[in-house]
Coordinates of C-alpha atoms in Angstrom, one line a residue:
D47 CA -19.2 23.9 15.4
E48 CA -15.9 22.0 15.0
P49 CA -13.2 23.7 12.9
S50 CA -12.9 22.1 9.5
F51 CA -10.2 22.0 6.8
S52 CA -10.5 21.9 3.1
D53 CA -7.0 20.6 2.6
I54 CA -4.2 19.0 4.6
V55 CA -0.6 18.9 3.4
V56 CA 1.6 16.1 4.7
E57 CA 5.3 16.8 4.3
A58 CA 7.4 13.7 4.5
S59 CA 11.1 14.7 4.2
G60 CA 13.4 11.8 3.7
V61 CA 10.8 9.5 2.1
S62 CA 12.5 8.2 -1.0
D63 CA 9.5 6.2 -2.2
P64 CA 6.0 7.7 -1.6
V65 CA 4.3 4.3 -2.3
G66 CA 4.2 3.8 1.5
I67 CA 2.1 6.9 1.9
R68 CA -0.3 5.9 -0.8
Q69 CA -0.4 2.4 0.7
A70 CA -1.5 3.7 4.1
F71 CA -4.4 5.5 2.5
Q72 CA -5.3 2.4 0.5
D73 CA -5.2 0.2 3.6
A74 CA -7.3 2.6 5.6
E75 CA -9.9 2.6 2.8
M76 CA -9.8 -1.2 2.5
Y77 CA -10.3 -1.7 6.2
G78 CA -13.1 0.8 6.4
M79 CA -11.5 3.1 8.8
P80 CA -13.9 5.9 9.8
L81 CA -11.4 8.6 9.1
M82 CA -11.6 7.7 5.4
E83 CA -15.2 9.0 5.3
R84 CA -13.7 12.5 5.9
V85 CA -10.4 12.5 4.0
R86 CA -9.0 11.2 0.8
L87 CA -5.5 11.2 -0.8
D88 CA -5.8 13.6 -3.7
T89 CA -2.2 14.2 -4.9
L90 CA 1.3 13.0 -4.2
V91 CA 4.2 15.3 -5.1
T92 CA 7.7 14.0 -5.2
V93 CA 10.8 16.2 -5.0
V94 CA 13.8 15.0 -6.9
D95 CA 17.6 15.3 -6.3
C96 CA 18.5 18.4 -8.3
T97 CA 22.2 17.4 -8.4
T98 CA 21.6 14.8 -11.1
F99 CA 18.2 15.9 -12.4
L100 CA 19.3 18.5 -15.0
K101 CA 21.9 16.2 -16.4
H102 CA 19.3 13.6 -17.2
V103 CA 16.5 16.0 -18.3
K104 CA 18.7 17.4 -21.0
K105 CA 19.3 14.0 -22.5
A106 CA 17.1 13.1 -25.5
T107 CA 16.5 9.6 -24.1
R108 CA 14.5 8.6 -21.0
V109 CA 16.3 7.8 -17.8
S110 CA 16.1 4.1 -17.0
E111 CA 16.8 2.0 -13.9
D112 CA 19.3 -0.1 -15.9
E113 CA 21.2 2.9 -17.3
T114 CA 21.4 5.0 -14.1
P115 CA 20.6 2.7 -11.1
E116 CA 22.1 5.3 -8.7
M117 CA 19.1 7.5 -9.4
F118 CA 16.7 4.8 -8.3
F119 CA 18.5 2.6 -5.8
R120 CA 21.1 2.8 -3.0
D121 CA 22.5 -0.7 -3.7
D122 CA 21.4 -4.1 -5.1
E123 CA 19.5 -5.0 -2.0
D124 CA 17.5 -1.7 -2.3
R125 CA 16.9 -2.5 -5.9
Q126 CA 15.4 -5.9 -5.2
R127 CA 13.3 -4.6 -2.3
K128 CA 11.8 -1.9 -4.5
K129 CA 11.1 -4.4 -7.2
D130 CA 9.3 -6.5 -4.7
E131 CA 7.3 -3.5 -3.4
M132 CA 6.3 -2.5 -6.9
S133 CA 5.1 -6.1 -7.6
K134 CA 3.0 -6.0 -4.5
W135 CA 1.7 -2.5 -5.4
L136 CA 0.7 -3.7 -8.8
D137 CA -1.0 -6.8 -7.3
D138 CA -3.0 -4.5 -5.0
L139 CA -4.4 -2.5 -7.9
P140 CA -8.0 -3.4 -9.0
E141 CA -7.9 -5.7 -12.0
K142 CA -9.5 -3.1 -14.3
L143 CA -6.6 -0.7 -13.6
R144 CA -4.0 -3.4 -14.2
E145 CA -5.5 -4.0 -17.6
A146 CA -5.5 -0.3 -18.6

C-alpha cells in the first residue's frame, strides 16, 4: 500500500496575491491533469500585515483601495496589474457564479 494523506498544506511566504495559487488549481482542473482526480483546493488562508491591520480594523468604515492604496498596491503599475488580473479572474469564473 502507498502512503496516503488526508490533507496537504502549502505554505507560500511572500505571495502577496493568492489568486495565482487558485489559478494553478483551476488550470489543472480545466486541462484534466490526472493529479486533480486525487487532490482539490479546499481553503486559501491569507496572512495580513499586522503593522497597519489594527489601525484599519478599528475604523468604523471599510478599507478601500482608493482610501488606502498602500495596503493593496506597491505602486501605480502594481495597481493596474492587479486590476488586470482581477478582470481576468472574473472572466474565468463560470457564468452562473458571475451572476450571483
